mmCIF file with all atom_site columns, C-alpha atoms in Angstrom:
data_model
loop_
_atom_site.group_PDB
_atom_site.id
_atom_site.type_symbol
_atom_site.label_atom_id
_atom_site.label_alt_id
_atom_site.label_comp_id
_atom_site.label_asym_id
_atom_site.label_entity_id
_atom_site.label_seq_id
_atom_site.pdbx_PDB_ins_code
_atom_site.Cartn_x
_atom_site.Cartn_y
_atom_site.Cartn_z
_atom_site.occupancy
_atom_site.B_iso_or_equiv
_atom_site.pdbx_formal_charge
_atom_site.auth_seq_id
_atom_site.auth_comp_id
_atom_site.auth_asym_id
_atom_site.auth_atom_id
_atom_site.pdbx_PDB_model_num
ATOM 1  C CA . MET A 1 1  ? 11.981  -7.579  -29.525 1.00 92.00 ? 1  MET A CA 1
ATOM 2  C CA . LEU A 1 2  ? 10.784  -10.126 -26.996 1.00 91.00 ? 2  LEU A CA 1
ATOM 3  C CA . LEU A 1 3  ? 12.615  -13.430 -27.240 1.00 93.00 ? 3  LEU A CA 1
ATOM 4  C CA . LYS A 1 4  ? 11.401  -16.822 -26.028 1.00 93.00 ? 4  LYS A CA 1
ATOM 5  C CA . GLY A 1 5  ? 10.948  -17.023 -22.253 1.00 92.00 ? 5  GLY A CA 1
ATOM 6  C CA . THR A 1 6  ? 10.752  -13.262 -21.699 1.00 94.00 ? 6  THR A CA 1
ATOM 7  C CA . GLU A 1 7  ? 8.259   -12.058 -19.091 1.00 94.00 ? 7  GLU A CA 1
ATOM 8  C CA . ILE A 1 8  ? 7.301   -8.401  -18.738 1.00 94.00 ? 8  ILE A CA 1
ATOM 9  C CA . PRO A 1 9  ? 5.431   -7.293  -15.563 1.00 92.00 ? 9  PRO A CA 1
ATOM 10 C CA . ASP A 1 10 ? 2.471   -4.897  -15.401 1.00 88.00 ? 10 ASP A CA 1
ATOM 11 C CA . TYR A 1 11 ? 3.015   -1.152  -15.872 1.00 89.00 ? 11 TYR A CA 1
ATOM 12 C CA . THR A 1 12 ? 6.344   -1.612  -17.623 1.00 92.00 ? 12 THR A CA 1
ATOM 13 C CA . VAL A 1 13 ? 7.394   0.199   -20.803 1.00 93.00 ? 13 VAL A CA 1
ATOM 14 C CA . VAL A 1 14 ? 9.804   -1.483  -23.228 1.00 94.00 ? 14 VAL A CA 1
ATOM 15 C CA . ALA A 1 15 ? 11.745  0.930   -25.423 1.00 95.00 ? 15 ALA A CA 1
ATOM 16 C CA . GLY A 1 16 ? 11.722  0.543   -29.184 1.00 94.00 ? 16 GLY A CA 1
ATOM 17 C CA . GLY A 1 17 ? 14.667  -1.512  -30.400 1.00 94.00 ? 17 GLY A CA 1
ATOM 18 C CA . ALA A 1 18 ? 15.244  -3.178  -27.019 1.00 95.00 ? 18 ALA A CA 1
ATOM 19 C CA . ILE A 1 19 ? 16.016  -6.896  -27.069 1.00 95.00 ? 19 ILE A CA 1
ATOM 20 C CA . CYS A 1 20 ? 14.479  -8.610  -24.023 1.00 94.00 ? 20 CYS A CA 1
ATOM 21 C CA . THR A 1 21 ? 15.909  -12.017 -23.221 1.00 92.00 ? 21 THR A CA 1
ATOM 22 C CA . LYS A 1 22 ? 14.908  -12.850 -19.630 1.00 93.00 ? 22 LYS A CA 1
ATOM 23 C CA . LYS A 1 23 ? 12.225  -12.598 -16.963 1.00 94.00 ? 23 LYS A CA 1
ATOM 24 C CA . TYR A 1 24 ? 11.850  -9.097  -15.516 1.00 93.00 ? 24 TYR A CA 1
ATOM 25 C CA . THR A 1 25 ? 10.261  -8.970  -12.066 1.00 92.00 ? 25 THR A CA 1
ATOM 26 C CA . GLU A 1 26 ? 10.049  -5.264  -11.188 1.00 91.00 ? 26 GLU A CA 1
ATOM 27 C CA . SER A 1 27 ? 6.878   -3.468  -12.220 1.00 91.00 ? 27 SER A CA 1
ATOM 28 C CA . ASN A 1 28 ? 6.615   0.301   -12.835 1.00 91.00 ? 28 ASN A CA 1
ATOM 29 C CA . THR A 1 29 ? 9.862   0.414   -14.779 1.00 94.00 ? 29 THR A CA 1
ATOM 30 C CA . ILE A 1 30 ? 11.296  1.347   -18.161 1.00 95.00 ? 30 ILE A CA 1
ATOM 31 C CA . ILE A 1 31 ? 13.352  -1.323  -19.952 1.00 95.00 ? 31 ILE A CA 1
ATOM 32 C CA . ALA A 1 32 ? 15.747  -0.379  -22.758 1.00 96.00 ? 32 ALA A CA 1
ATOM 33 C CA . GLY A 1 33 ? 18.953  -1.429  -24.472 1.00 95.00 ? 33 GLY A CA 1
ATOM 34 C CA . VAL A 1 34 ? 20.634  -4.362  -26.182 1.00 94.00 ? 34 VAL A CA 1
ATOM 35 C CA . PRO A 1 35 ? 20.452  -6.554  -24.161 1.00 93.00 ? 35 PRO A CA 1
ATOM 36 C CA . ALA A 1 36 ? 17.571  -4.890  -22.351 1.00 94.00 ? 36 ALA A CA 1
ATOM 37 C CA . LYS A 1 37 ? 17.954  -3.766  -18.755 1.00 94.00 ? 37 LYS A CA 1
ATOM 38 C CA . VAL A 1 38 ? 15.932  -1.652  -16.347 1.00 94.00 ? 38 VAL A CA 1
ATOM 39 C CA . VAL A 1 39 ? 16.918  1.987   -16.892 1.00 95.00 ? 39 VAL A CA 1
ATOM 40 C CA . LYS A 1 40 ? 14.346  3.666   -14.629 1.00 94.00 ? 40 LYS A CA 1
ATOM 41 C CA . ARG A 1 41 ? 12.491  2.380   -11.565 1.00 92.00 ? 41 ARG A CA 1
ATOM 42 C CA . ASP A 1 42 ? 9.475   3.382   -9.458  1.00 89.00 ? 42 ASP A CA 1
ATOM 43 C CA . ILE A 1 43 ? 7.621   5.226   -12.205 1.00 86.00 ? 43 ILE A CA 1
ATOM 44 C CA . ASN A 1 44 ? 4.295   6.760   -11.189 1.00 81.00 ? 44 ASN A CA 1
ATOM 45 C CA . TRP A 1 45 ? 2.019   6.451   -14.234 1.00 72.00 ? 45 TRP A CA 1
ATOM 46 C CA . ASP A 1 46 ? -0.957  8.303   -12.695 1.00 73.00 ? 46 ASP A CA 1
ATOM 47 C CA . ARG A 1 47 ? -1.640  11.850  -13.854 1.00 70.00 ? 47 ARG A CA 1
ATOM 48 C CA . GLU A 1 48 ? -3.661  14.361  -11.961 1.00 72.00 ? 48 GLU A CA 1
ATOM 49 C CA . ARG A 1 49 ? -6.273  16.158  -13.995 1.00 66.00 ? 49 ARG A CA 1
ATOM 50 C CA . PHE A 1 50 ? -6.237  19.910  -13.802 1.00 63.00 ? 50 PHE A CA 1
ATOM 51 C CA . SER A 1 51 ? -9.249  21.969  -14.773 1.00 64.00 ? 51 SER A CA 1
ATOM 52 C CA . VAL A 1 52 ? -8.507  25.271  -16.442 1.00 67.00 ? 52 VAL A CA 1
ATOM 53 C CA . ASN A 1 53 ? -11.083 28.027  -16.428 1.00 69.00 ? 53 ASN A CA 1
ATOM 54 C CA . VAL A 1 54 ? -10.638 30.066  -19.609 1.00 66.00 ? 54 VAL A CA 1
ATOM 55 C CA . LYS A 1 55 ? -12.690 33.228  -19.925 1.00 66.00 ? 55 LYS A CA 1
#
């Protein structure tokens, strides 16, 4: 739930059931809880693609 005045930066995941009540400034984070707080920082969202040769 995002309440009035809440700001969520780019590349941030908000957990289901979290109640966000303020401006969050750190990007690449996971926000969770009641009230919501940053629970994990410096998340790398890029995935390397692996090719698998199946014969």
